[in-house]
Structures are given as C-alpha cells and as structure tokens.
C-alpha cells in the first residue's frame, strides 16, 4: 500500500470485511483525492468485485463511490434480489412444498438472495484515519442540477448519458476530474466529443486533468 493512501480505521468486528458490501475480503481499494474531494486520499478494505466496480466509478467522493457500487451490485444481482420479491421467508415456511425441488431452492436460490440482499443493504462504517473521524455530516450525496434532484451523482451521470446519448464512462471520468460543481462543464465536454475516438477522449481527459492540477498550484 502506498504511503499516500492511508488505510481507514477498521473496527474490530469488521476485520476482513469489505467496506462496500460487508462480504469477507482480503483486498483494498485506493481512492485518490482530487483538489475538490472533501476527504484525503485513502484506502478501504474491499472485496474483488466491489474493487473492480469502485475503480470504474470513483465519482466525487468515497461516499458517492459507495452509492455507485451499490447501484451496480443491484443491477448485476437483479435476478437474485427478485427471488425475495417473489417469496417472503414466511411464505416459504408455510408453503406446501416439501419435495427435493424445494429443498434445492432453499439451499441455493434463497441463499443467493440473502447474500445479494445483505450486500446491497450493507451500510459502510463511518470513516476515520488514525482515530480522526472524517466528517461526512455536511456532505450531501444527493445532487441537484438544472432544477432536478438526483439521489446521487451517479444517477445524474446515468440520466444525462442516456438522455443525450453520451459515453457514460467518459462523462463519469470527466466528473471525477472536475468535481460535481462543474457537472455542466463535464456534460458540455462529453457532448463535444460525442463521436470522438477512444484515443481522443483519453487525450481530453489528460488535458483536463493537467488543467485541474495547474489550478491548484
Ligand atoms: Zn464488496
């Protein structure tokens, strides 16, 4: 682990637990802070799957990143989660099924549902580094743009990329670089580059990242 990315404090009962989904884990996800990020660069314990999703969705803070991971897990495990929509535990207990088919369902499908449900409803523990708590009370996960309220910045990115036919990953990366307060700018850059090649987009991202660093110095 790099010295620039201190690992957040891990409560005793959360050892080897993914900060995002509370599944057992052995890996860490490093979050690099930008100039606007409301917290320093940091590392959180993460399972492999959440790490992969988080790396693609850093957005504008570790908390926004968590929302995006949760949304993505819900999308990936929609079928598993639907099992719980179709059956309640009580219904299952009271149902007349008693054959092997049902035993199989209880052992596999119901178990998959419980795992998926646990992961998407996991609440990450509050972040502190070396005993100093990061204050997230002032931080608004919700995002307002052009008179519309979004439950998260990830939802706004989703909405705009669908509505305007933009490259979602590109818009997301732009927002990560410039911050949520320059969302309009990120959308404009995406619209300008709507038919740009991957190489051009990479160059644009690089140029804007360099500009942002110039702003700090
Ligand atoms: Zn996880």
mmCIF file of C-alpha atoms in Angstrom, residues 43-209:
data_model
loop_
_atom_site.group_PDB
_atom_site.id
_atom_site.type_symbol
_atom_site.label_atom_id
_atom_site.label_comp_id
_atom_site.label_asym_id
_atom_site.label_seq_id
_atom_site.Cartn_x
_atom_site.Cartn_y
_atom_site.Cartn_z
ATOM 1 C CA UNK A 43 -7.721 3.125 1.100
ATOM 2 C CA UNK A 44 -10.657 0.981 2.228
ATOM 3 C CA UNK A 45 -10.847 -2.809 2.608
ATOM 4 C CA UNK A 46 -12.676 -4.202 -0.390
ATOM 5 C CA UNK A 47 -13.695 -7.489 -1.950
ATOM 6 C CA UNK A 48 -12.513 -8.105 -5.505
ATOM 7 C CA UNK A 49 -15.884 -7.411 -7.115
ATOM 8 C CA UNK A 50 -16.516 -4.106 -5.303
ATOM 9 C CA UNK A 51 -12.952 -3.018 -6.006
ATOM 10 C CA UNK A 52 -13.476 -3.570 -9.710
ATOM 11 C CA UNK A 53 -16.730 -1.576 -9.722
ATOM 12 C CA UNK A 54 -15.328 1.171 -7.477
ATOM 13 C CA UNK A 55 -12.275 1.655 -9.728
ATOM 14 C CA UNK A 56 -14.636 2.443 -12.609
ATOM 15 C CA UNK A 57 -16.861 4.760 -10.538
ATOM 16 C CA UNK A 58 -14.752 6.959 -8.261
ATOM 17 C CA UNK A 59 -17.097 9.925 -8.889
ATOM 18 C CA UNK A 60 -16.646 12.812 -6.481
ATOM 19 C CA UNK A 61 -16.077 11.172 -3.072
ATOM 20 C CA UNK A 62 -15.713 7.762 -1.450
ATOM 21 C CA UNK A 63 -19.379 8.035 -0.379
ATOM 22 C CA UNK A 64 -20.555 8.686 -3.954
ATOM 23 C CA UNK A 65 -18.364 5.793 -4.995
ATOM 24 C CA UNK A 66 -20.151 3.555 -2.464
ATOM 25 C CA UNK A 67 -23.555 4.567 -3.885
ATOM 26 C CA UNK A 68 -22.382 3.660 -7.378
ATOM 27 C CA UNK A 69 -21.066 0.276 -6.190
ATOM 28 C CA UNK A 70 -24.406 -0.443 -4.521
ATOM 29 C CA UNK A 71 -26.351 0.551 -7.677
ATOM 30 C CA UNK A 72 -24.118 -1.645 -9.810
ATOM 31 C CA UNK A 73 -24.429 -4.634 -7.437
ATOM 32 C CA UNK A 74 -28.220 -4.202 -7.608
ATOM 33 C CA UNK A 75 -28.044 -4.260 -11.388
ATOM 34 C CA UNK A 76 -25.742 -7.304 -11.541
ATOM 35 C CA UNK A 77 -27.756 -9.269 -8.953
ATOM 36 C CA UNK A 78 -31.228 -8.108 -10.010
ATOM 37 C CA UNK A 79 -32.342 -11.724 -10.545
ATOM 38 C CA UNK A 80 -31.080 -12.864 -7.163
ATOM 39 C CA UNK A 81 -32.782 -9.918 -5.492
ATOM 40 C CA UNK A 82 -36.035 -10.683 -7.327
ATOM 41 C CA UNK A 83 -36.213 -14.031 -5.509
ATOM 42 C CA UNK A 84 -37.009 -12.085 -2.347
ATOM 43 C CA UNK A 85 -39.656 -10.065 -4.181
ATOM 44 C CA UNK A 86 -41.381 -13.279 -5.203
ATOM 45 C CA UNK A 87 -41.213 -15.005 -1.835
ATOM 46 C CA UNK A 88 -41.131 -13.983 1.784
ATOM 47 C CA UNK A 89 -39.487 -16.203 4.355
ATOM 48 C CA UNK A 90 -42.839 -16.837 5.993
ATOM 49 C CA UNK A 91 -44.475 -17.777 2.703
ATOM 50 C CA UNK A 92 -41.676 -20.227 2.126
ATOM 51 C CA UNK A 93 -42.115 -21.756 5.573
ATOM 52 C CA UNK A 94 -45.876 -22.041 5.112
ATOM 53 C CA UNK A 95 -45.806 -23.282 1.541
ATOM 54 C CA UNK A 96 -46.758 -26.880 0.885
ATOM 55 C CA UNK A 97 -43.578 -27.668 -0.981
ATOM 56 C CA UNK A 98 -41.651 -30.356 0.750
ATOM 57 C CA UNK A 99 -40.073 -32.138 -2.132
ATOM 58 C CA UNK A 100 -36.450 -32.176 -3.121
ATOM 59 C CA UNK A 101 -37.029 -29.405 -5.648
ATOM 60 C CA UNK A 102 -37.961 -27.052 -2.880
ATOM 61 C CA UNK A 103 -35.038 -28.089 -0.701
ATOM 62 C CA UNK A 104 -32.794 -27.208 -3.617
ATOM 63 C CA UNK A 105 -34.443 -23.840 -3.928
ATOM 64 C CA UNK A 106 -33.983 -23.124 -0.236
ATOM 65 C CA UNK A 107 -30.351 -24.160 -0.292
ATOM 66 C CA UNK A 108 -29.316 -22.321 -3.440
ATOM 67 C CA UNK A 109 -31.715 -19.617 -4.652
ATOM 68 C CA UNK A 110 -32.809 -18.392 -1.241
ATOM 69 C CA UNK A 111 -29.214 -18.346 -0.107
ATOM 70 C CA UNK A 112 -28.179 -16.310 -3.172
ATOM 71 C CA UNK A 113 -30.981 -13.877 -2.443
ATOM 72 C CA UNK A 114 -29.860 -13.453 1.164
ATOM 73 C CA UNK A 115 -26.251 -12.843 0.123
ATOM 74 C CA UNK A 116 -27.232 -10.291 -2.544
ATOM 75 C CA UNK A 117 -29.678 -8.575 -0.192
ATOM 76 C CA UNK A 118 -27.046 -8.359 2.532
ATOM 77 C CA UNK A 119 -24.512 -6.865 0.161
ATOM 78 C CA UNK A 120 -26.738 -4.118 -1.287
ATOM 79 C CA UNK A 121 -28.121 -3.140 2.107
ATOM 80 C CA UNK A 122 -24.757 -3.102 3.891
ATOM 81 C CA UNK A 123 -24.081 0.282 5.481
ATOM 82 C CA UNK A 124 -20.375 1.138 5.402
ATOM 83 C CA UNK A 125 -18.915 2.013 8.791
ATOM 84 C CA UNK A 126 -18.009 5.697 9.372
ATOM 85 C CA UNK A 127 -14.556 6.550 8.100
ATOM 86 C CA UNK A 128 -11.722 7.585 10.382
ATOM 87 C CA UNK A 129 -7.976 7.620 9.797
ATOM 88 C CA UNK A 130 -5.640 7.133 12.757
ATOM 89 C CA UNK A 131 -8.532 7.863 15.089
ATOM 90 C CA UNK A 132 -9.536 11.115 13.360
ATOM 91 C CA UNK A 133 -13.086 10.900 12.023
ATOM 92 C CA UNK A 134 -13.859 12.238 8.547
ATOM 93 C CA UNK A 135 -16.851 14.458 8.882
ATOM 94 C CA UNK A 136 -19.454 13.403 6.344
ATOM 95 C CA UNK A 137 -22.406 15.128 8.025
ATOM 96 C CA UNK A 138 -22.185 18.162 5.731
ATOM 97 C CA UNK A 139 -21.682 16.054 2.670
ATOM 98 C CA UNK A 140 -24.779 15.739 0.502
ATOM 99 C CA UNK A 141 -24.984 12.549 -1.529
ATOM 100 C CA UNK A 142 -27.946 13.938 -3.410
ATOM 101 C CA UNK A 143 -27.242 16.162 -6.348
ATOM 102 C CA UNK A 144 -29.266 18.935 -7.906
ATOM 103 C CA UNK A 145 -28.756 20.009 -11.479
ATOM 104 C CA UNK A 146 -30.860 22.074 -13.839
ATOM 105 C CA UNK A 147 -33.728 22.082 -11.346
ATOM 106 C CA UNK A 148 -33.803 18.293 -10.969
ATOM 107 C CA UNK A 149 -32.884 16.393 -7.787
ATOM 108 C CA UNK A 150 -30.897 13.186 -8.166
ATOM 109 C CA UNK A 151 -30.393 10.740 -5.302
ATOM 110 C CA UNK A 152 -26.697 10.539 -6.210
ATOM 111 C CA UNK A 153 -24.192 11.955 -8.654
ATOM 112 C CA UNK A 154 -24.069 8.507 -10.305
ATOM 113 C CA UNK A 155 -27.812 8.778 -11.063
ATOM 114 C CA UNK A 156 -27.270 12.195 -12.684
ATOM 115 C CA UNK A 157 -24.471 10.758 -14.837
ATOM 116 C CA UNK A 158 -26.765 7.858 -15.823
ATOM 117 C CA UNK A 159 -29.612 10.182 -16.680
ATOM 118 C CA UNK A 160 -27.543 12.577 -18.800
ATOM 119 C CA UNK A 161 -25.682 9.891 -20.694
ATOM 120 C CA UNK A 162 -28.972 8.191 -21.584
ATOM 121 C CA UNK A 163 -30.853 11.360 -22.433
ATOM 122 C CA UNK A 164 -28.121 12.849 -24.625
ATOM 123 C CA UNK A 165 -26.629 9.586 -25.870
ATOM 124 C CA UNK A 166 -23.270 10.322 -24.234
ATOM 125 C CA UNK A 167 -20.458 7.903 -23.399
ATOM 126 C CA UNK A 168 -21.266 7.189 -19.746
ATOM 127 C CA UNK A 169 -17.749 6.129 -18.733
ATOM 128 C CA UNK A 170 -16.296 9.245 -20.331
ATOM 129 C CA UNK A 171 -18.773 11.568 -18.593
ATOM 130 C CA UNK A 172 -18.105 9.777 -15.316
ATOM 131 C CA UNK A 173 -14.357 10.183 -15.677
ATOM 132 C CA UNK A 174 -14.803 13.874 -16.507
ATOM 133 C CA UNK A 175 -16.960 14.431 -13.425
ATOM 134 C CA UNK A 176 -14.332 12.631 -11.308
ATOM 135 C CA UNK A 177 -11.675 15.023 -12.558
ATOM 136 C CA UNK A 178 -13.543 18.339 -12.388
ATOM 137 C CA UNK A 179 -15.924 17.685 -9.473
ATOM 138 C CA UNK A 180 -19.685 17.880 -9.121
ATOM 139 C CA UNK A 181 -19.696 21.704 -9.046
ATOM 140 C CA UNK A 182 -18.538 21.606 -12.692
ATOM 141 C CA UNK A 183 -21.049 19.000 -13.844
ATOM 142 C CA UNK A 184 -22.354 21.326 -16.600
ATOM 143 C CA UNK A 185 -18.829 21.630 -17.947
ATOM 144 C CA UNK A 186 -18.362 17.831 -17.904
ATOM 145 C CA UNK A 187 -21.628 17.414 -19.856
ATOM 146 C CA UNK A 188 -20.540 20.037 -22.416
ATOM 147 C CA UNK A 189 -17.180 18.320 -22.956
ATOM 148 C CA UNK A 190 -18.969 14.962 -23.398
ATOM 149 C CA UNK A 191 -21.330 16.465 -25.960
ATOM 150 C CA UNK A 192 -18.448 17.998 -27.894
ATOM 151 C CA UNK A 193 -16.722 14.617 -28.009
ATOM 152 C CA UNK A 194 -19.760 12.542 -28.832
ATOM 153 C CA UNK A 195 -18.119 10.933 -31.884
ATOM 154 C CA UNK A 196 -14.508 11.195 -30.697
ATOM 155 C CA UNK A 197 -12.323 8.083 -30.718
ATOM 156 C CA UNK A 198 -11.089 6.445 -27.524
ATOM 157 C CA UNK A 199 -7.639 7.933 -28.092
ATOM 158 C CA UNK A 200 -9.037 11.466 -28.432
ATOM 159 C CA UNK A 201 -11.116 11.004 -25.281
ATOM 160 C CA UNK A 202 -8.056 9.805 -23.378
ATOM 161 C CA UNK A 203 -6.199 12.912 -24.531
ATOM 162 C CA UNK A 204 -9.078 15.197 -23.493
ATOM 163 C CA UNK A 205 -9.149 13.587 -20.035
ATOM 164 C CA UNK A 206 -5.394 14.024 -19.732
ATOM 165 C CA UNK A 207 -5.562 17.699 -20.774
ATOM 166 C CA UNK A 208 -8.351 18.478 -18.322
ATOM 167 C CA UNK A 209 -6.555 16.611 -15.519
#
